[in-house]
Coordinates of C-alpha atoms in Angstrom, one line a residue:
M9 CA 0.0 0.0 0.0
G10 CA 2.7 2.5 1.0
S11 CA 5.6 1.7 -1.3
F12 CA 6.0 1.9 -5.1
E13 CA 9.8 1.2 -5.4
N14 CA 9.1 -1.4 -8.1
I15 CA 7.8 1.4 -10.3
K16 CA 11.2 2.5 -11.7
T17 CA 10.6 3.4 -15.3
R18 CA 8.2 5.5 -17.5
G19 CA 7.0 2.2 -18.8
D20 CA 6.2 1.0 -15.3
L21 CA 4.3 4.2 -14.5
A22 CA 2.4 4.0 -17.8
G23 CA 1.4 0.4 -16.9
L24 CA 0.2 1.6 -13.5
L25 CA -1.9 4.2 -15.1
N26 CA -3.1 1.8 -17.8
I27 CA -1.9 3.9 -20.7
P28 CA 0.5 3.1 -23.5
S29 CA 4.2 3.9 -22.6
S30 CA 4.6 5.5 -26.1
K31 CA 1.8 7.9 -25.4
L32 CA 3.3 9.1 -22.1
S33 CA 6.7 9.6 -23.8
Y34 CA 5.2 11.4 -26.7
I35 CA 3.3 13.9 -24.4
L36 CA 6.3 14.5 -22.2
Y37 CA 9.1 14.8 -24.7
I38 CA 7.7 15.4 -28.2
K39 CA 4.6 17.5 -27.7
K40 CA 5.8 18.9 -24.3
I41 CA 3.5 19.9 -21.5
E42 CA 4.0 23.6 -21.9
N43 CA 2.4 23.4 -25.4
L44 CA -0.7 21.5 -24.3
Y45 CA -2.8 24.0 -22.5
S46 CA -5.4 26.7 -23.4
S47 CA -6.3 29.4 -20.9
F48 CA -9.4 31.4 -20.2
K49 CA -10.7 33.6 -17.4
L50 CA -13.8 33.1 -15.3
P51 CA -15.2 36.0 -13.2
K52 CA -15.2 35.5 -9.4
K53 CA -18.4 36.4 -7.4
S54 CA -16.2 38.5 -5.1
G55 CA -14.7 40.4 -8.0
G56 CA -11.8 39.9 -10.3
H57 CA -11.3 36.6 -12.1
R58 CA -9.7 33.2 -11.9
V59 CA -7.6 31.7 -14.7
I60 CA -8.5 28.3 -15.9
N61 CA -5.9 26.3 -17.7
S62 CA -7.5 23.5 -19.7
P63 CA -5.3 20.6 -21.0
E64 CA -5.6 19.2 -24.5
E65 CA -7.3 15.8 -24.9
D66 CA -4.2 13.6 -25.0
L67 CA -2.8 15.1 -21.8
K68 CA -6.3 15.2 -20.2
D69 CA -6.6 11.4 -20.8
I70 CA -3.3 10.8 -18.9
Q71 CA -4.4 13.1 -16.1
K72 CA -7.7 11.3 -15.8
S73 CA -5.9 8.0 -15.4
L74 CA -3.6 9.5 -12.8
A75 CA -6.6 11.0 -10.9
K76 CA -8.4 7.6 -11.0
F77 CA -5.4 5.8 -9.7
L78 CA -4.8 8.3 -6.9
S79 CA -8.5 8.3 -5.8
R80 CA -8.5 4.5 -5.8
Q81 CA -5.3 4.5 -3.7
Q82 CA -6.7 7.1 -1.3
K83 CA -9.7 4.9 -0.7
I84 CA -7.5 1.8 -0.1
I85 CA -5.6 3.9 2.5
W86 CA -8.7 5.0 4.3
D87 CA -10.2 1.5 4.3
A88 CA -7.0 0.0 5.7
R89 CA -6.9 2.5 8.5
G90 CA -10.6 2.5 9.2
I91 CA -10.9 6.2 8.4
N92 CA -14.4 7.6 7.8
Q93 CA -13.2 10.8 6.2
N94 CA -15.4 13.8 7.0
I95 CA -13.0 16.7 6.8
S96 CA -12.5 17.4 3.1
H97 CA -15.7 17.7 1.0
A98 CA -14.4 18.9 -2.3
F99 CA -13.6 16.6 -5.2
I100 CA -14.6 13.5 -3.3
E101 CA -17.4 11.1 -4.4
G102 CA -20.5 11.5 -2.2
K103 CA -19.2 14.9 -0.8
N104 CA -20.2 18.4 -1.9
I105 CA -20.9 21.9 -0.6
I106 CA -24.1 20.5 1.0
S107 CA -22.4 17.8 3.0
N108 CA -19.7 20.4 4.0
A109 CA -22.3 22.9 5.3
E110 CA -24.3 20.3 7.2
N111 CA -21.5 20.0 9.7
H112 CA -22.0 23.5 10.8
M113 CA -25.8 23.8 11.1
N114 CA -27.3 25.7 14.1
K115 CA -24.0 26.7 15.7
R116 CA -23.4 29.6 18.0
F117 CA -20.1 30.6 16.3
I118 CA -18.9 29.9 12.7
L119 CA -15.4 31.0 11.6
N120 CA -14.7 31.1 7.9
V121 CA -11.0 31.1 6.7
D122 CA -10.0 31.3 3.1
L123 CA -6.6 30.1 1.7
E124 CA -5.1 32.6 -0.7
D125 CA -4.0 31.5 -4.2
F126 CA -4.8 27.9 -3.3
F127 CA -3.8 26.1 -6.5
D128 CA -0.7 28.2 -7.0
S129 CA 0.5 27.1 -3.6
F130 CA 1.1 23.6 -5.0
H131 CA 4.3 24.2 -6.9
F132 CA 6.2 21.6 -8.9
G133 CA 8.7 20.9 -6.1
R134 CA 6.0 20.4 -3.6
V135 CA 4.1 17.9 -5.8
R136 CA 7.3 16.0 -6.6
G137 CA 8.3 16.0 -3.0
F138 CA 5.0 14.6 -1.8
F139 CA 5.1 11.6 -4.2
A140 CA 8.7 10.9 -3.4
Q141 CA 8.5 11.2 0.4
N142 CA 4.9 10.6 1.6
R143 CA 4.7 7.3 3.5
D144 CA 1.7 6.1 1.4
F145 CA 3.5 6.5 -1.9
R146 CA 7.3 7.0 -1.8
F147 CA 7.8 6.7 -5.5
P148 CA 11.4 6.8 -6.8
I149 CA 12.4 10.4 -7.4
D150 CA 12.4 9.9 -11.2
I151 CA 8.8 8.7 -11.1
A152 CA 7.7 11.4 -8.7
T153 CA 9.3 13.9 -11.2
I154 CA 7.3 12.5 -14.1
I155 CA 4.0 12.7 -12.0
A156 CA 4.8 16.3 -11.3
Q157 CA 5.5 17.0 -15.0
I158 CA 2.1 15.4 -15.9
S159 CA 0.1 17.3 -13.3
C160 CA 1.8 20.8 -13.3
Y161 CA 1.7 23.7 -15.8
N162 CA 3.9 26.8 -15.4
R163 CA 5.4 25.1 -12.3
T164 CA 2.1 24.9 -10.4
L165 CA -1.1 22.7 -10.3
P166 CA -3.4 24.2 -12.9
Q167 CA -7.1 24.8 -12.2
G168 CA -8.8 22.9 -15.0
A169 CA -6.7 19.8 -15.0
P170 CA -8.5 16.5 -13.9
S171 CA -5.6 15.5 -11.7
S172 CA -5.3 18.8 -9.7
P173 CA -8.2 18.3 -7.2
I174 CA -7.2 14.8 -5.9
I175 CA -3.5 16.0 -5.6
T176 CA -4.5 19.0 -3.5
N177 CA -6.6 16.8 -1.2
L178 CA -3.7 14.3 -0.8
I179 CA -1.2 17.1 0.1
C180 CA -3.7 18.9 2.4
N181 CA -4.3 15.7 4.4
I182 CA -1.6 16.5 6.9
L183 CA -2.9 20.1 7.3
D184 CA -6.4 18.7 7.8
I185 CA -5.2 16.3 10.6
R186 CA -3.3 19.0 12.4
L187 CA -6.2 21.5 12.2
L188 CA -8.6 18.9 13.4
K189 CA -6.3 18.2 16.4
I190 CA -6.3 21.9 17.3
S191 CA -10.1 22.1 16.8
K192 CA -10.8 19.2 19.1
K193 CA -8.8 21.0 21.8
Y194 CA -11.1 24.0 21.5
R195 CA -14.3 21.8 21.1
V196 CA -14.7 23.1 17.5
N197 CA -15.9 21.3 14.4
Y198 CA -13.6 21.6 11.3
T199 CA -14.2 20.9 7.6
R200 CA -12.5 22.0 4.4
Y201 CA -13.9 22.6 0.9
A202 CA -10.9 23.1 -1.3
D203 CA -9.6 26.5 -0.1
D204 CA -12.6 27.2 2.2
L205 CA -11.9 26.3 5.8
T206 CA -14.8 26.3 8.3
F207 CA -14.8 26.0 12.1
S208 CA -17.9 26.0 14.2
T209 CA -18.9 25.5 17.8
N210 CA -21.7 25.9 20.4
D211 CA -19.2 26.6 23.2
R212 CA -20.3 29.9 24.8
S213 CA -16.8 30.6 25.9
F214 CA -15.3 30.4 22.4
S215 CA -15.6 34.2 22.0
D216 CA -13.0 34.5 24.8
K217 CA -10.7 31.9 23.2
Y218 CA -11.2 33.1 19.6
M219 CA -8.0 35.1 19.1
K220 CA -5.9 32.4 20.6
F221 CA -7.5 29.8 18.4
L222 CA -7.1 31.9 15.3
V223 CA -3.4 32.4 16.1
E224 CA -2.8 28.7 16.5
I225 CA -4.6 27.7 13.2
S226 CA -2.9 30.6 11.4
L227 CA 0.6 29.3 12.4
E228 CA -0.3 25.8 11.4
I229 CA -1.6 27.0 8.0
K230 CA 1.5 29.0 7.4
H231 CA 3.7 26.1 8.4
A232 CA 1.9 24.0 5.8
G233 CA 2.9 26.4 3.1
F234 CA -0.4 28.4 2.7
M235 CA -1.4 32.0 3.3
I236 CA -4.7 33.1 4.8
N237 CA -6.8 35.6 2.8
N238 CA -7.5 38.0 5.8
K239 CA -10.1 39.9 3.8
K240 CA -12.3 36.7 3.8
T241 CA -11.7 35.7 7.4
R242 CA -14.9 36.3 9.4
L243 CA -16.5 35.1 12.6
Q244 CA -20.3 34.7 12.2
L245 CA -22.6 34.8 15.3
K246 CA -25.8 32.9 15.7
D247 CA -28.0 36.1 15.5
S248 CA -26.6 37.0 12.1
R249 CA -27.0 35.2 8.8
Q250 CA -24.4 32.4 8.9
E251 CA -22.9 31.1 5.6
V252 CA -20.8 28.1 4.8
T253 CA -19.6 27.7 1.2
G254 CA -22.3 30.0 0.0
L255 CA -25.2 28.2 1.9
I256 CA -27.2 29.4 4.8
V257 CA -26.8 27.2 7.9
N258 CA -28.5 29.0 10.8
K259 CA -31.2 26.3 11.3
K260 CA -31.0 24.2 8.2
V261 CA -28.9 24.2 5.1
N262 CA -30.5 26.4 2.5
V263 CA -29.7 28.7 -0.4
K264 CA -29.8 32.4 0.0
K265 CA -33.2 34.1 -0.7
E266 CA -31.4 36.1 -3.3
Y267 CA -30.3 33.0 -5.1
Y268 CA -33.9 31.7 -5.4
K269 CA -35.2 35.1 -6.4
K270 CA -32.6 35.4 -9.2
T271 CA -33.4 31.9 -10.4
R272 CA -37.1 32.7 -10.5
A273 CA -36.4 35.9 -12.4
M274 CA -34.2 34.1 -14.9
A275 CA -37.0 31.6 -15.5
D276 CA -39.5 34.5 -16.0
N277 CA -37.2 36.1 -18.6
L278 CA -36.8 32.7 -20.3
Y279 CA -40.6 32.3 -20.5
R280 CA -41.2 35.8 -21.8
H281 CA -38.2 36.4 -24.1
K282 CA -36.6 32.9 -24.6
T283 CA -33.3 34.4 -23.2
F284 CA -31.8 35.2 -19.8
D285 CA -28.5 36.0 -18.2
I286 CA -26.4 34.3 -15.5
D287 CA -23.8 36.5 -14.0
G288 CA -24.0 38.9 -17.0
K289 CA -23.6 36.2 -19.6
P290 CA -26.2 34.4 -21.7
G291 CA -27.6 31.4 -19.8
T292 CA -28.7 28.0 -21.1
I293 CA -31.8 26.1 -20.2
N294 CA -29.7 23.3 -18.7
K295 CA -27.8 25.6 -16.4
L296 CA -31.1 27.0 -15.2
E297 CA -32.4 23.5 -14.6
G298 CA -29.2 22.9 -12.5
R299 CA -30.2 25.9 -10.3
F300 CA -33.8 24.6 -9.9
S301 CA -32.5 21.1 -9.2
F302 CA -30.0 22.4 -6.6
I303 CA -32.7 24.3 -4.7
N304 CA -35.0 21.3 -4.8
Q305 CA -32.2 19.0 -3.5
L306 CA -31.8 21.2 -0.5
D307 CA -35.6 21.5 0.1
R308 CA -36.0 17.7 0.0
R309 CA -33.1 17.1 2.4
N310 CA -34.4 19.7 4.9
N311 CA -38.0 18.7 5.0
E312 CA -38.7 15.4 6.6
I313 CA -42.3 15.5 5.6
N314 CA -41.4 16.2 2.0
R315 CA -38.9 13.3 2.0
K316 CA -41.6 10.9 3.3
R317 CA -43.9 12.2 0.6
V318 CA -41.3 11.6 -2.1
E319 CA -40.8 8.0 -0.8
L320 CA -44.5 7.5 -0.9
T321 CA -45.0 8.7 -4.4
Q322 CA -42.1 6.5 -5.6
K323 CA -43.9 3.5 -4.3
S324 CA -47.4 4.2 -5.3
N325 CA -49.6 6.5 -7.5
S326 CA -50.6 8.6 -4.5
R327 CA -51.3 12.2 -5.3
H328 CA -49.3 14.9 -3.6
C329 CA -49.3 18.7 -3.3
L330 CA -46.3 20.7 -4.3
N331 CA -45.0 23.7 -2.3
T332 CA -44.3 27.1 -3.9
R333 CA -40.7 26.3 -4.8
E334 CA -41.6 22.9 -6.2
K335 CA -44.3 24.5 -8.3
G336 CA -41.8 26.8 -9.8
Y337 CA -39.7 23.8 -10.8
Q338 CA -42.8 22.0 -12.1
Y339 CA -43.5 25.0 -14.4
F340 CA -39.9 25.0 -15.6
L341 CA -40.0 21.3 -16.4
F342 CA -43.2 21.6 -18.5
Y343 CA -41.7 24.6 -20.3
K344 CA -38.5 22.6 -21.1
Y345 CA -40.1 19.3 -22.2
F346 CA -43.5 20.2 -23.6
F347 CA -43.6 23.9 -24.6
A348 CA -40.0 24.8 -25.7
C349 CA -38.8 21.4 -26.6
P350 CA -36.1 21.8 -29.3
K351 CA -37.4 18.9 -31.3
P352 CA -40.8 17.2 -31.8
T353 CA -41.2 15.1 -28.7
I354 CA -42.5 11.5 -28.8
I355 CA -43.9 9.9 -25.6
T356 CA -44.7 6.2 -25.6
E357 CA -46.5 3.9 -23.2
G358 CA -43.3 2.0 -22.4
K359 CA -39.6 2.0 -23.2
T360 CA -39.8 -1.0 -25.6
D361 CA -41.9 1.1 -27.9
I362 CA -39.1 3.6 -28.2
R363 CA -36.7 0.9 -29.2
Y364 CA -39.0 -0.3 -31.9
L365 CA -39.5 3.2 -33.3
K366 CA -35.8 4.0 -33.3
A367 CA -35.0 0.7 -35.1
A368 CA -37.7 1.3 -37.7
L369 CA -36.4 4.9 -38.3
K370 CA -32.9 3.6 -38.7
N371 CA -34.0 0.9 -41.2
L372 CA -36.1 3.3 -43.2
Y373 CA -34.0 6.4 -42.8
L374 CA -33.9 7.2 -46.6
E375 CA -37.7 7.5 -46.6
F376 CA -37.9 9.8 -43.6
P377 CA -35.2 12.5 -43.9
K378 CA -37.2 14.9 -41.7
L379 CA -37.2 12.3 -38.9
I380 CA -33.7 10.9 -39.0
E381 CA -30.4 11.5 -40.7
R382 CA -27.5 9.2 -41.3
K383 CA -24.2 11.1 -40.9
A384 CA -21.0 10.6 -42.8
D385 CA -19.5 8.5 -40.1
G386 CA -22.4 6.0 -40.3
T387 CA -24.1 7.1 -37.0
F388 CA -27.7 8.4 -36.9
E389 CA -29.1 11.7 -35.7
F390 CA -32.7 11.6 -34.7
K391 CA -34.7 14.8 -35.6
V392 CA -37.2 13.9 -33.0
S393 CA -36.7 13.3 -29.3
F394 CA -38.1 10.5 -27.1
L395 CA -39.1 11.6 -23.7
R396 CA -37.1 9.8 -21.0
K397 CA -39.3 9.2 -18.0
T398 CA -37.3 10.0 -14.9
K399 CA -38.0 10.0 -11.2
R400 CA -37.9 13.7 -11.3
L401 CA -40.7 13.9 -13.9
K402 CA -42.6 11.3 -11.9
Y403 CA -42.5 13.4 -8.8
F404 CA -43.1 16.9 -10.2
M405 CA -45.6 15.9 -13.0
E406 CA -46.9 12.5 -11.9
L407 CA -45.4 10.9 -15.1
Q408 CA -45.1 7.2 -14.2
L409 CA -41.9 5.4 -15.4
D410 CA -44.1 3.1 -17.4
G411 CA -47.7 2.7 -18.5
A412 CA -50.5 4.7 -20.2
D413 CA -51.4 6.7 -17.1
T414 CA -48.4 8.9 -17.9
L415 CA -50.1 10.0 -21.1
K416 CA -53.3 11.0 -19.2
N417 CA -51.2 13.0 -16.7
I418 CA -49.5 14.9 -19.5
Y419 CA -53.0 15.7 -20.9
N420 CA -54.0 17.1 -17.5
F421 CA -51.5 20.0 -17.9
Y422 CA -53.3 21.1 -21.1
N423 CA -56.7 21.5 -19.7
E424 CA -56.7 21.8 -15.9
K425 CA -58.0 18.2 -15.5
G426 CA -56.9 16.2 -12.5
R427 CA -56.1 19.3 -10.3
Q428 CA -53.2 20.4 -12.6
P429 CA -52.8 23.9 -13.9
N430 CA -53.2 24.5 -17.6
L431 CA -49.5 25.2 -18.2
S432 CA -49.9 25.1 -22.0
K433 CA -52.3 28.1 -21.8
Y434 CA -50.1 29.8 -19.1
F435 CA -47.0 29.7 -21.3
E436 CA -48.8 30.8 -24.4
M437 CA -50.0 33.9 -22.6
K438 CA -46.6 34.5 -21.0
S439 CA -44.6 34.1 -24.2
K440 CA -47.2 35.3 -26.6
T441 CA -46.1 32.5 -29.0
K442 CA -47.2 29.0 -29.7
P443 CA -45.1 26.0 -28.5
D444 CA -42.0 25.4 -30.5
N445 CA -42.7 21.8 -31.5
P446 CA -45.5 19.2 -31.4
V447 CA -45.7 16.7 -28.5
I448 CA -46.8 13.3 -29.9
M449 CA -48.3 10.6 -27.6
V450 CA -48.1 7.1 -29.1
F451 CA -50.6 4.4 -28.2
D452 CA -51.2 0.8 -29.4
N453 CA -54.2 0.6 -31.7
E454 CA -56.7 -0.9 -29.3
I455 CA -59.6 1.7 -29.6
S456 CA -62.2 -1.1 -30.0
N457 CA -61.3 -2.5 -26.5
K458 CA -62.9 -0.6 -23.6
N459 CA -60.3 -1.9 -21.2
K460 CA -57.3 -0.8 -23.2
P461 CA -55.4 2.6 -22.9
L462 CA -56.3 4.1 -26.3
Y463 CA -60.0 3.7 -25.7
T464 CA -59.9 5.0 -22.1
F465 CA -57.6 7.9 -23.1
T466 CA -59.9 9.2 -25.9
N467 CA -62.8 9.0 -23.5
Y468 CA -60.9 10.8 -20.8
A469 CA -60.0 13.5 -23.3
S470 CA -63.6 13.7 -24.4
T471 CA -62.7 12.9 -28.0
Q472 CA -65.6 13.3 -30.4
P473 CA -66.7 10.3 -32.5
E474 CA -65.7 12.0 -35.7
S475 CA -62.2 12.6 -34.3
K476 CA -62.0 8.9 -33.4
Q477 CA -62.9 8.0 -36.9
M478 CA -60.2 10.4 -38.2
L479 CA -57.7 8.7 -35.9
M480 CA -58.5 5.3 -37.3
K481 CA -58.2 6.7 -40.9
N482 CA -55.1 8.9 -40.5
L483 CA -53.5 7.3 -37.5
S484 CA -53.2 10.7 -35.8
I485 CA -55.3 13.5 -34.4
N486 CA -54.6 16.8 -32.7
I487 CA -55.9 16.6 -29.1
T488 CA -55.3 20.3 -28.1
N489 CA -52.7 22.9 -28.8
N490 CA -49.3 21.2 -29.6
L491 CA -50.5 17.8 -28.2
F492 CA -51.1 15.0 -30.7
L493 CA -52.2 11.4 -30.5
L494 CA -50.5 8.8 -32.8
T495 CA -51.2 5.1 -33.3
H496 CA -50.3 2.4 -35.8
Q497 CA -52.4 0.6 -38.4
L498 CA -54.4 -2.6 -37.8
V499 CA -52.7 -5.5 -39.5
G500 CA -54.4 -8.6 -41.0
Q501 CA -57.9 -9.1 -39.8
R502 CA -57.3 -7.9 -36.3
T503 CA -59.6 -5.5 -34.6
E504 CA -56.9 -4.4 -32.2
C505 CA -53.1 -4.4 -32.4
E506 CA -50.1 -4.0 -30.2
I507 CA -46.9 -2.6 -31.8
E508 CA -45.3 -6.0 -31.7
D509 CA -48.0 -7.2 -34.2
L510 CA -46.4 -5.0 -36.8
F511 CA -43.5 -7.4 -37.1
N512 CA -43.7 -10.2 -39.6
K513 CA -43.7 -13.9 -38.6
K514 CA -40.0 -14.3 -39.3
A515 CA -39.1 -11.6 -36.7
L516 CA -41.6 -12.9 -34.1
D517 CA -40.4 -16.5 -34.5
T518 CA -36.8 -15.5 -33.8
K519 CA -35.2 -17.9 -31.3
L520 CA -32.9 -16.1 -28.7
D521 CA -30.9 -18.3 -26.4
G522 CA -33.1 -21.2 -27.3
K523 CA -36.3 -19.3 -26.3
S524 CA -39.3 -18.1 -28.2
F525 CA -40.9 -14.7 -28.1
S526 CA -44.1 -14.1 -26.1
K527 CA -45.8 -10.8 -25.1
N528 CA -46.5 -12.4 -21.7
P529 CA -43.8 -15.0 -21.1
D530 CA -44.7 -17.4 -18.4
T531 CA -42.3 -20.3 -19.0
K532 CA -38.6 -20.8 -19.0
Q533 CA -38.8 -21.4 -22.8
E534 CA -40.1 -17.9 -23.5
Y535 CA -38.7 -14.4 -23.6
G536 CA -40.6 -11.1 -23.4
K537 CA -40.9 -7.6 -24.9
E538 CA -37.8 -6.2 -23.1
Y539 CA -35.5 -8.9 -24.6
F540 CA -37.2 -8.7 -28.0
S541 CA -37.0 -4.9 -28.3
S542 CA -33.3 -4.9 -27.5
Y543 CA -32.8 -7.6 -30.2
V544 CA -34.8 -5.5 -32.7
L545 CA -32.8 -2.3 -32.0
K546 CA -29.5 -4.1 -32.3
N547 CA -30.4 -6.0 -35.5
Y548 CA -32.5 -3.3 -37.2
Q549 CA -30.7 -3.8 -40.6
N550 CA -32.0 -7.4 -40.9
I551 CA -35.6 -6.9 -39.8
E552 CA -38.5 -5.9 -42.0
F553 CA -40.4 -2.8 -40.9
D554 CA -42.9 -2.4 -43.8
N555 CA -45.9 -2.3 -41.3
F556 CA -44.2 0.7 -39.5
R557 CA -44.4 2.9 -42.6
P558 CA -48.0 4.2 -42.1
M559 CA -47.3 5.2 -38.5
L560 CA -44.0 7.0 -39.5
Q561 CA -45.8 8.7 -42.4
A562 CA -48.4 9.9 -40.0
L563 CA -45.7 11.1 -37.6
N564 CA -44.0 13.0 -40.5
S565 CA -47.4 14.6 -41.4
I566 CA -47.9 15.8 -37.8
I567 CA -44.5 17.5 -37.8
E568 CA -44.9 19.0 -41.3
S569 CA -48.4 20.4 -40.6
Y570 CA -47.4 21.8 -37.2
S571 CA -44.4 23.6 -38.7
K572 CA -46.6 25.2 -41.4
G573 CA -49.3 26.1 -39.0

């Protein structure tokens, strides 16, 4: 665990990192590290900017391998010594700013200390010395030098390199242990998130000991080769707003009110104008979703009742009420997936239907260039998207992970049925435009059967008899606004069909691992839809999809007519 003397050559190190030795040599001595970075600036919230040095792909791959090895080795060390690490919360799996802040909730005193020029403090000699001398590594000096060459740029660890975070944590481990020892002496909690050090306590007498404590930790920090940014050193009292790594921790971990208000304002600008800014720069819808998701993550962690409600809805179809913040997230999700979807969106009853449709489109791509395109490298680009049902959509929009009820619940957001707001109407009024693309719900053609989803849905949506007749004739109808219903043709003499019935006898008779296909397998000699759909998608080139043409033509017509309307 603690000795790597048998790693003596570049080839040995390359083997340890699971990369070709020739690649390592080429990067170090032909291309050279100093030529393999691009730099850019990011603004700091406190003013000024930080320089990010991003490595080129070849070097980045090596750094990723190094980071993976070091992280694995760190875990081996912790497991061997029975260490349950709860000091460092940056760049560690399962740790983040939330886990860091949770250690300092509801404390009488919180002391924040910031390390100045953190990454620049890890210079080439320091990195090389660590890997040559640390008891858990002790690489030969030549190998430690190569590791420092791989991980450093302009003689320091660069922000932007995949290997920098784990190396900072390894080198800071001794500092963490010494600061923890001092903290325990003063009955203080200690955590670190990169260059943010936080100390907290409920000891009433800490105010009398504060200066002495600050002197002790300052000397230890200086001894470890770091400098304190005195401008950011602050003692926060219980009666004031206490922050840890940007989160409020007075009674529970939460975002600042300003953060939520800004997020809500960004969303409003998006809904009205289709654009918004984040920190003075154009924002993206994915970044905005990240903000909503982060707020919701904290809300769900803090609210025990809410957590129980989430667990309940994950186990059943029980209805639940959303609080104000959750409703804001719900509105955003509808806008992203159903109002401003960048491509026509297809929603199926189950995931096997998606595989069949993708396979059919790949096989018939020449006939449907508006639905799919084959690129020069032989891969395919779908010009439609398939809604992926997630636990997040299940919770906020009651969209079940499988089954036709999901399609009913989507319809509810278009007409205020089932207690849901009419979000389609809301966003049309807000944006003064129609939705960007159609949303197409796909059902099996079972309208003649009162117990099947298509029949029950059309009744639920109060579909008129003439519309039902049009559906059987054209295989599609417009339900409301940008919401459409699509089904497939009836084949043979059947009065109802599932999508599997569109395949010919040869495909349906395919033996897989000695088993035969059945829609409802109940013997060891049969396989079901899941296995069959995976086979179809993988072998789309060798399967006949003639019976899929009418449905795909109807899909194409929906998209064409919507774009013209």
